[in-house]
PDB file of C-alpha atoms in Angstrom:
ATOM      1  CA  MET S   1     -67.623  87.540 -67.638  1.00 98.00           C
ATOM      2  CA  HIS S   2     -67.702  87.587 -63.774  1.00 98.00           C
ATOM      3  CA  ALA S   3     -66.180  84.315 -62.282  1.00 98.00           C
ATOM      4  CA  GLN S   4     -66.625  83.252 -58.597  1.00 98.00           C
ATOM      5  CA  ILE S   5     -64.199  80.513 -57.454  1.00 98.00           C
ATOM      6  CA  VAL S   6     -65.697  78.817 -54.378  1.00 98.00           C
ATOM      7  CA  LEU S   7     -63.572  78.121 -51.146  1.00 98.00           C
ATOM      8  CA  PHE S   8     -64.572  75.368 -48.752  1.00 96.00           C
ATOM      9  CA  ASP S   9     -62.759  73.948 -45.833  1.00 94.00           C
ATOM     10  CA  GLY S  10     -59.827  71.617 -46.966  1.00 93.00           C
ATOM     11  CA  PHE S  11     -59.807  72.956 -50.586  1.00 95.00           C
ATOM     12  CA  ASP S  12     -56.535  72.372 -52.703  1.00 95.00           C
ATOM     13  CA  PRO S  13     -54.734  75.781 -52.776  1.00 96.00           C
ATOM     14  CA  LEU S  14     -53.398  75.177 -56.370  1.00 96.00           C
ATOM     15  CA  ASP S  15     -56.853  74.203 -57.741  1.00 97.00           C
ATOM     16  CA  VAL S  16     -57.724  77.588 -56.853  1.00 98.00           C
ATOM     17  CA  ILE S  17     -54.720  79.874 -57.212  1.00 98.00           C
ATOM     18  CA  ALA S  18     -53.900  78.720 -60.769  1.00 97.00           C
ATOM     19  CA  PRO S  19     -57.367  79.621 -62.355  1.00 98.00           C
ATOM     20  CA  TYR S  20     -57.697  82.653 -60.369  1.00 98.00           C
ATOM     21  CA  GLU S  21     -54.357  84.090 -61.639  1.00 98.00           C
ATOM     22  CA  VAL S  22     -54.935  83.047 -65.134  1.00 98.00           C
ATOM     23  CA  LEU S  23     -58.521  84.637 -65.034  1.00 98.00           C
ATOM     24  CA  TYR S  24     -57.293  87.710 -63.159  1.00 98.00           C
ATOM     25  CA  ALA S  25     -54.603  88.296 -65.836  1.00 98.00           C
ATOM     26  CA  GLY S  26     -57.252  87.780 -68.610  1.00 98.00           C
ATOM     27  CA  GLY S  27     -59.144  90.566 -67.163  1.00 98.00           C
ATOM     28  CA  THR S  28     -55.999  92.794 -67.289  1.00 98.00           C
ATOM     29  CA  ALA S  29     -55.301  91.667 -70.872  1.00 98.00           C
ATOM     30  CA  SER S  30     -58.973  92.226 -71.895  1.00 98.00           C
ATOM     31  CA  ASP S  31     -59.338  95.683 -70.191  1.00 97.00           C
ATOM     32  CA  GLY S  32     -61.718  94.469 -67.635  1.00 97.00           C
ATOM     33  CA  ALA S  33     -63.955  92.063 -69.627  1.00 98.00           C
ATOM     34  CA  VAL S  34     -63.048  89.410 -66.991  1.00 98.00           C
ATOM     35  CA  THR S  35     -63.311  89.737 -63.371  1.00 98.00           C
ATOM     36  CA  VAL S  36     -62.828  87.069 -60.741  1.00 98.00           C
ATOM     37  CA  GLU S  37     -63.153  86.759 -56.727  1.00 98.00           C
ATOM     38  CA  LEU S  38     -63.058  84.197 -54.062  1.00 98.00           C
ATOM     39  CA  VAL S  39     -66.253  83.216 -52.358  1.00 98.00           C
ATOM     40  CA  SER S  40     -67.882  80.652 -50.115  1.00 98.00           C
ATOM     41  CA  ALA S  41     -71.253  79.133 -49.616  1.00 97.00           C
ATOM     42  CA  GLU S  42     -71.243  81.170 -46.245  1.00 97.00           C
ATOM     43  CA  GLY S  43     -70.130  84.393 -47.074  1.00 98.00           C
ATOM     44  CA  PRO S  44     -67.092  86.258 -46.252  1.00 98.00           C
ATOM     45  CA  ARG S  45     -64.768  84.426 -43.965  1.00 98.00           C
ATOM     46  CA  GLU S  46     -61.350  82.804 -43.716  1.00 97.00           C
ATOM     47  CA  VAL S  47     -61.020  79.458 -45.296  1.00 97.00           C
ATOM     48  CA  VAL S  48     -58.495  76.854 -44.324  1.00 95.00           C
ATOM     49  CA  SER S  49     -57.107  74.934 -47.047  1.00 95.00           C
ATOM     50  CA  GLY S  50     -56.037  71.213 -46.747  1.00 91.00           C
ATOM     51  CA  THR S  51     -52.317  71.989 -47.446  1.00 90.00           C
ATOM     52  CA  GLY S  52     -50.287  72.997 -44.234  1.00 88.00           C
ATOM     53  CA  GLY S  53     -53.069  75.276 -42.950  1.00 87.00           C
ATOM     54  CA  LEU S  54     -52.763  77.716 -45.745  1.00 95.00           C
ATOM     55  CA  THR S  55     -55.768  80.151 -45.502  1.00 97.00           C
ATOM     56  CA  LEU S  56     -57.540  82.244 -48.100  1.00 98.00           C
ATOM     57  CA  ARG S  57     -60.222  84.812 -47.597  1.00 98.00           C
ATOM     58  CA  ALA S  58     -63.739  84.492 -49.514  1.00 98.00           C
ATOM     59  CA  THR S  59     -64.544  88.192 -50.036  1.00 98.00           C
ATOM     60  CA  GLY S  60     -68.138  87.316 -50.546  1.00 98.00           C
ATOM     61  CA  ALA S  61     -70.911  84.516 -50.801  1.00 98.00           C
ATOM     62  CA  VAL S  62     -71.801  82.705 -53.989  1.00 98.00           C
ATOM     63  CA  ASP S  63     -73.969  84.859 -55.949  1.00 98.00           C
ATOM     64  CA  LEU S  64     -75.745  83.527 -59.087  1.00 97.00           C
ATOM     65  CA  GLU S  65     -77.202  86.790 -59.861  1.00 97.00           C
ATOM     66  CA  ARG S  66     -73.800  88.125 -60.391  1.00 97.00           C
ATOM     67  CA  ALA S  67     -71.654  85.104 -61.630  1.00 98.00           C
ATOM     68  CA  ASP S  68     -71.372  84.078 -65.142  1.00 98.00           C
ATOM     69  CA  LEU S  69     -68.853  81.345 -64.125  1.00 98.00           C
ATOM     70  CA  LEU S  70     -68.633  79.315 -60.917  1.00 98.00           C
ATOM     71  CA  LEU S  71     -65.706  77.311 -60.315  1.00 98.00           C
ATOM     72  CA  VAL S  72     -65.180  74.382 -57.873  1.00 98.00           C
ATOM     73  CA  PRO S  73     -61.819  73.261 -56.879  1.00 97.00           C
ATOM     74  CA  GLY S  74     -60.956  70.025 -55.254  1.00 95.00           C
ATOM     75  CA  ALA S  75     -59.543  69.118 -51.741  1.00 93.00           C
ATOM     76  CA  SER S  76     -56.233  67.927 -50.234  1.00 87.00           C
ATOM     77  CA  GLY S  77     -54.778  67.143 -46.828  1.00 72.00           C
ATOM     78  CA  ARG S  78     -55.569  65.067 -43.568  1.00 60.00           C
ATOM     79  CA  VAL S  79     -59.108  64.574 -42.153  1.00 49.00           C
ATOM     80  CA  GLY S  80     -59.584  66.334 -38.920  1.00 51.00           C
ATOM     81  CA  GLU S  81     -62.606  68.436 -37.570  1.00 49.00           C
ATOM     82  CA  PRO S  82     -64.078  71.072 -40.220  1.00 48.00           C
ATOM     83  CA  ARG S  83     -61.978  74.223 -40.152  1.00 53.00           C
ATOM     84  CA  GLU S  84     -59.276  72.547 -38.375  1.00 50.00           C
ATOM     85  CA  VAL S  85     -55.907  73.652 -39.437  1.00 44.00           C
ATOM     86  CA  PRO S  86     -54.063  70.428 -40.998  1.00 45.00           C
ATOM     87  CA  ASP S  87     -50.587  69.472 -39.416  1.00 46.00           C
ATOM     88  CA  GLU S  88     -47.670  67.723 -40.735  1.00 43.00           C
ATOM     89  CA  GLU S  89     -48.625  64.212 -39.548  1.00 45.00           C
ATOM     90  CA  THR S  90     -50.279  63.006 -42.632  1.00 42.00           C
ATOM     91  CA  ALA S  91     -47.240  61.086 -43.727  1.00 39.00           C
ATOM     92  CA  GLU S  92     -46.719  59.196 -40.463  1.00 42.00           C
ATOM     93  CA  GLU S  93     -50.498  58.460 -40.318  1.00 43.00           C
ATOM     94  CA  THR S  94     -50.295  57.088 -43.842  1.00 39.00           C
ATOM     95  CA  ALA S  95     -47.498  55.037 -42.983  1.00 41.00           C
ATOM     96  CA  ALA S  96     -49.237  53.800 -39.848  1.00 44.00           C
ATOM     97  CA  GLY S  97     -52.516  52.460 -41.864  1.00 45.00           C
ATOM     98  CA  GLU S  98     -54.352  55.640 -42.359  1.00 44.00           C
ATOM     99  CA  PRO S  99     -56.139  56.242 -45.629  1.00 45.00           C
ATOM    100  CA  GLU S 100     -54.231  57.411 -48.624  1.00 48.00           C
ATOM    101  CA  ARG S 101     -54.268  60.747 -50.116  1.00 47.00           C
ATOM    102  CA  ASP S 102     -56.918  60.200 -52.453  1.00 50.00           C
ATOM    103  CA  GLU S 103     -59.442  58.466 -49.754  1.00 53.00           C
ATOM    104  CA  LEU S 104     -58.691  61.543 -47.535  1.00 47.00           C
ATOM    105  CA  SER S 105     -59.643  64.015 -50.129  1.00 71.00           C
ATOM    106  CA  ALA S 106     -62.837  62.044 -51.165  1.00 77.00           C
ATOM    107  CA  VAL S 107     -63.788  62.437 -47.296  1.00 83.00           C
ATOM    108  CA  LEU S 108     -63.161  66.165 -47.380  1.00 84.00           C
ATOM    109  CA  LEU S 109     -65.106  66.686 -50.501  1.00 90.00           C
ATOM    110  CA  ALA S 110     -67.954  64.727 -49.046  1.00 88.00           C
ATOM    111  CA  ARG S 111     -68.022  67.149 -46.384  1.00 90.00           C
ATOM    112  CA  THR S 112     -69.237  69.850 -48.562  1.00 93.00           C
ATOM    113  CA  LEU S 113     -72.454  68.041 -48.905  1.00 92.00           C
ATOM    114  CA  THR S 114     -73.393  68.984 -45.452  1.00 93.00           C
ATOM    115  CA  THR S 115     -72.968  72.662 -46.358  1.00 94.00           C
ATOM    116  CA  GLY S 116     -75.124  74.936 -48.517  1.00 96.00           C
ATOM    117  CA  LEU S 117     -72.804  74.286 -51.323  1.00 96.00           C
ATOM    118  CA  PRO S 118     -74.703  71.424 -53.251  1.00 96.00           C
ATOM    119  CA  THR S 119     -78.029  73.466 -53.292  1.00 97.00           C
ATOM    120  CA  LEU S 120     -76.028  76.596 -54.668  1.00 98.00           C
ATOM    121  CA  LEU S 121     -74.480  74.134 -57.209  1.00 98.00           C
ATOM    122  CA  GLY S 122     -77.797  72.735 -58.227  1.00 98.00           C
ATOM    123  CA  ARG S 123     -79.114  76.148 -58.995  1.00 98.00           C
ATOM    124  CA  ALA S 124     -76.101  77.014 -60.975  1.00 98.00           C
ATOM    125  CA  MET S 125     -76.400  73.784 -63.010  1.00 98.00           C
ATOM    126  CA  ASP S 126     -80.201  74.619 -63.758  1.00 97.00           C
ATOM    127  CA  ASP S 127     -79.207  78.319 -64.681  1.00 97.00           C
ATOM    128  CA  PRO S 128     -78.723  78.751 -68.449  1.00 96.00           C
ATOM    129  CA  GLY S 129     -76.802  82.049 -67.543  1.00 97.00           C
ATOM    130  CA  VAL S 130     -74.304  80.238 -65.486  1.00 98.00           C
ATOM    131  CA  THR S 131     -71.284  77.966 -66.662  1.00 98.00           C
ATOM    132  CA  VAL S 132     -70.040  75.581 -64.002  1.00 98.00           C
ATOM    133  CA  ALA S 133     -66.295  74.674 -64.022  1.00 98.00           C
ATOM    134  CA  THR S 134     -64.338  72.316 -61.917  1.00 98.00           C
ATOM    135  CA  VAL S 135     -60.768  71.475 -61.342  1.00 98.00           C
ATOM    136  CA  CYS S 136     -59.365  68.084 -60.026  1.00 95.00           C
ATOM    137  CA  GLY S 137     -61.798  66.730 -57.271  1.00 95.00           C
ATOM    138  CA  GLY S 138     -64.334  69.696 -57.754  1.00 96.00           C
ATOM    139  CA  SER S 139     -66.342  67.418 -60.246  1.00 97.00           C
ATOM    140  CA  LEU S 140     -66.572  64.823 -57.626  1.00 95.00           C
ATOM    141  CA  VAL S 141     -68.522  67.259 -55.325  1.00 96.00           C
ATOM    142  CA  LEU S 142     -70.847  67.562 -58.135  1.00 97.00           C
ATOM    143  CA  ALA S 143     -70.962  63.991 -58.798  1.00 96.00           C
ATOM    144  CA  MET S 144     -71.691  63.259 -55.049  1.00 94.00           C
ATOM    145  CA  ALA S 145     -74.645  65.790 -54.987  1.00 96.00           C
ATOM    146  CA  GLY S 146     -76.212  63.732 -57.847  1.00 96.00           C
ATOM    147  CA  LEU S 147     -75.578  66.813 -60.403  1.00 98.00           C
ATOM    148  CA  LEU S 148     -73.324  64.798 -62.987  1.00 97.00           C
ATOM    149  CA  LYS S 149     -75.735  61.998 -64.212  1.00 97.00           C
ATOM    150  CA  GLY S 150     -75.463  61.845 -67.993  1.00 97.00           C
ATOM    151  CA  ARG S 151     -72.893  64.631 -68.288  1.00 98.00           C
ATOM    152  CA  HIS S 152     -69.557  64.271 -69.779  1.00 98.00           C
ATOM    153  CA  ALA S 153     -66.656  65.117 -67.358  1.00 98.00           C
ATOM    154  CA  THR S 154     -63.156  64.442 -66.067  1.00 98.00           C
ATOM    155  CA  THR S 155     -61.347  64.457 -62.758  1.00 96.00           C
ATOM    156  CA  HIS S 156     -58.162  63.468 -60.932  1.00 93.00           C
ATOM    157  CA  HIS S 157     -57.077  60.049 -62.295  1.00 92.00           C
ATOM    158  CA  LEU S 158     -57.629  58.601 -58.919  1.00 90.00           C
ATOM    159  CA  GLY S 159     -61.296  59.624 -58.957  1.00 92.00           C
ATOM    160  CA  LEU S 160     -62.181  58.589 -62.327  1.00 93.00           C
ATOM    161  CA  ASP S 161     -64.109  55.439 -61.184  1.00 92.00           C
ATOM    162  CA  LEU S 162     -66.090  57.514 -58.652  1.00 92.00           C
ATOM    163  CA  LEU S 163     -67.297  59.630 -61.741  1.00 94.00           C
ATOM    164  CA  ASP S 164     -68.492  56.558 -63.556  1.00 92.00           C
ATOM    165  CA  ALA S 165     -70.353  55.120 -60.356  1.00 94.00           C
ATOM    166  CA  ALA S 166     -72.151  58.389 -60.079  1.00 94.00           C
ATOM    167  CA  GLY S 167     -73.553  58.149 -63.513  1.00 96.00           C
ATOM    168  CA  ALA S 168     -71.358  60.696 -65.333  1.00 97.00           C
ATOM    169  CA  HIS S 169     -69.750  59.838 -68.707  1.00 97.00           C
ATOM    170  CA  MET S 170     -66.032  59.797 -67.696  1.00 97.00           C
ATOM    171  CA  VAL S 171     -63.556  61.098 -70.139  1.00 97.00           C
ATOM    172  CA  ARG S 172     -59.803  60.521 -69.795  1.00 96.00           C
ATOM    173  CA  ALA S 173     -58.953  64.126 -70.968  1.00 97.00           C
ATOM    174  CA  ARG S 174     -57.161  67.186 -69.451  1.00 97.00           C
ATOM    175  CA  VAL S 175     -59.948  69.365 -70.095  1.00 98.00           C
ATOM    176  CA  VAL S 176     -63.694  68.483 -70.776  1.00 98.00           C
ATOM    177  CA  ASP S 177     -66.205  70.899 -72.323  1.00 98.00           C
ATOM    178  CA  ASP S 178     -69.609  69.777 -72.060  1.00 98.00           C
ATOM    179  CA  GLY S 179     -71.399  73.246 -72.879  1.00 97.00           C
ATOM    180  CA  ASP S 180     -72.191  74.798 -69.605  1.00 98.00           C
ATOM    181  CA  LEU S 181     -70.016  72.587 -67.554  1.00 98.00           C
ATOM    182  CA  ILE S 182     -66.336  72.569 -67.974  1.00 98.00           C
ATOM    183  CA  THR S 183     -64.224  70.062 -66.171  1.00 98.00           C
ATOM    184  CA  GLY S 184     -60.409  69.892 -65.449  1.00 98.00           C
ATOM    185  CA  ALA S 185     -58.291  66.896 -64.613  1.00 96.00           C
ATOM    186  CA  GLY S 186     -55.477  66.816 -62.089  1.00 89.00           C
ATOM    187  CA  VAL S 187     -54.399  69.859 -60.090  1.00 86.00           C
ATOM    188  CA  THR S 188     -52.135  71.530 -62.681  1.00 93.00           C
ATOM    189  CA  SER S 189     -55.048  71.338 -65.215  1.00 96.00           C
ATOM    190  CA  GLY S 190     -56.466  74.532 -63.456  1.00 97.00           C
ATOM    191  CA  LEU S 191     -54.096  76.394 -65.673  1.00 97.00           C
ATOM    192  CA  ASP S 192     -55.135  74.850 -68.755  1.00 98.00           C
ATOM    193  CA  LEU S 193     -58.714  75.305 -67.956  1.00 98.00           C
ATOM    194  CA  GLY S 194     -58.446  78.716 -66.926  1.00 98.00           C
ATOM    195  CA  LEU S 195     -56.679  79.560 -70.545  1.00 98.00           C
ATOM    196  CA  TYR S 196     -59.194  77.459 -72.285  1.00 98.00           C
ATOM    197  CA  LEU S 197     -62.021  79.659 -70.558  1.00 98.00           C
ATOM    198  CA  LEU S 198     -60.438  82.726 -71.569  1.00 98.00           C
ATOM    199  CA  GLU S 199     -60.377  81.547 -75.082  1.00 98.00           C
ATOM    200  CA  ARG S 200     -63.815  80.554 -75.107  1.00 98.00           C
ATOM    201  CA  GLU S 201     -65.261  83.501 -73.501  1.00 97.00           C
ATOM    202  CA  VAL S 202     -63.156  86.383 -74.473  1.00 98.00           C
ATOM    203  CA  GLY S 203     -61.168  84.965 -77.613  1.00 98.00           C
ATOM    204  CA  PRO S 204     -57.647  83.289 -78.342  1.00 98.00           C
ATOM    205  CA  ARG S 205     -55.858  86.512 -78.585  1.00 98.00           C
ATOM    206  CA  ILE S 206     -56.324  87.176 -74.966  1.00 98.00           C
ATOM    207  CA  ALA S 207     -55.802  83.584 -73.843  1.00 98.00           C
ATOM    208  CA  HIS S 208     -52.425  83.694 -75.893  1.00 98.00           C
ATOM    209  CA  ALA S 209     -51.320  86.750 -74.242  1.00 98.00           C
ATOM    210  CA  VAL S 210     -51.766  85.175 -70.743  1.00 98.00           C
ATOM    211  CA  GLU S 211     -50.203  82.115 -71.796  1.00 97.00           C
ATOM    212  CA  GLU S 212     -47.144  83.794 -73.083  1.00 97.00           C
ATOM    213  CA  LEU S 213     -47.083  85.889 -69.813  1.00 97.00           C
ATOM    214  CA  PHE S 214     -47.246  82.618 -67.395  1.00 97.00           C
ATOM    215  CA  ALA S 215     -44.661  80.762 -69.949  1.00 96.00           C
ATOM    216  CA  HIS S 216     -47.099  77.977 -69.832  1.00 95.00           C
ATOM    217  CA  GLU S 217     -48.166  76.017 -73.015  1.00 93.00           C
ATOM    218  CA  ARG S 218     -51.803  74.414 -72.643  1.00 93.00           C
ATOM    219  CA  ARG S 219     -51.532  70.617 -72.648  1.00 93.00           C
ATOM    220  CA  GLY S 220     -54.042  68.102 -74.575  1.00 93.00           C
ATOM    221  CA  THR S 221     -57.012  68.388 -76.744  1.00 95.00           C
ATOM    222  CA  VAL S 222     -60.065  69.941 -75.006  1.00 97.00           C
ATOM    223  CA  TRP S 223     -62.575  66.950 -75.568  1.00 97.00           C
ATOM    224  CA  ARG S 224     -65.967  67.721 -76.691  1.00 97.00           C
ATOM    225  CA  ALA S 225     -68.834  65.359 -77.728  1.00 95.00           C
ATOM    226  CA  GLN S 226     -68.405  66.518 -81.420  1.00 95.00           C
ATOM    227  CA  GLY S 227     -67.315  64.923 -84.665  1.00 94.00           C
ATOM    228  CA  PRO S 228     -67.140  61.214 -85.518  1.00 94.00           C
ATOM    229  CA  THR S 229     -66.682  58.407 -83.075  1.00 91.00           C
ATOM    230  CA  PRO S 230     -63.040  57.323 -83.217  1.00 91.00           C
ATOM    231  CA  ALA S 231     -62.211  53.617 -84.397  1.00 93.00           C
ATOM    232  CA  ALA S 232     -60.304  51.441 -82.044  1.00 88.00           C
ATOM    233  CA  LEU S 233     -56.434  52.193 -82.406  1.00 87.00           C
TER     234      LEU S 233
END
């Protein structure tokens, strides 16, 4: 399985680094059955995150001919010009009446709609050979692009209503498996999503080895639209 994790200006670093490390370790544990790289819609470039100006390098472009898995992170940080390095004024601006963090993140996520990413995501969603995964607000990028209508998905708890408004079937779960779409909830769910992807694609023994290496036990039940509908509790 070759995974491409998509960087865009304002991305949340933990949404990227957590699944990257899990998948990379899975590749080592499986003798190369899993490979992972950081990419952007524009190709190789330095991409500024939304957290303190931390920058990661996309080593290539989104390539659906090569990718088996395309993973989209959420966003974080203050709103400035695209590719502007965020500063430390966010707390002061919020106290002065600027938008809260979830509103800021929504603006940063919406900016991706002005790039080539939505077109690439639409092609990925239509490709039966590609699984699309998201962490945190990454599913909102898909939702705002009109790509989640009728699909089961989750996101950060502050964005669940936005999923609903976009026509998705919102699920309050840590990880939601909707076939070729797998979504994770809040930021640290990237660890759980990465481990679930390893279990699903290369087997539980590999996932367990990485889980032990990272001293992290997966949280929650992976939700699927299977089995009987539960009665009210």
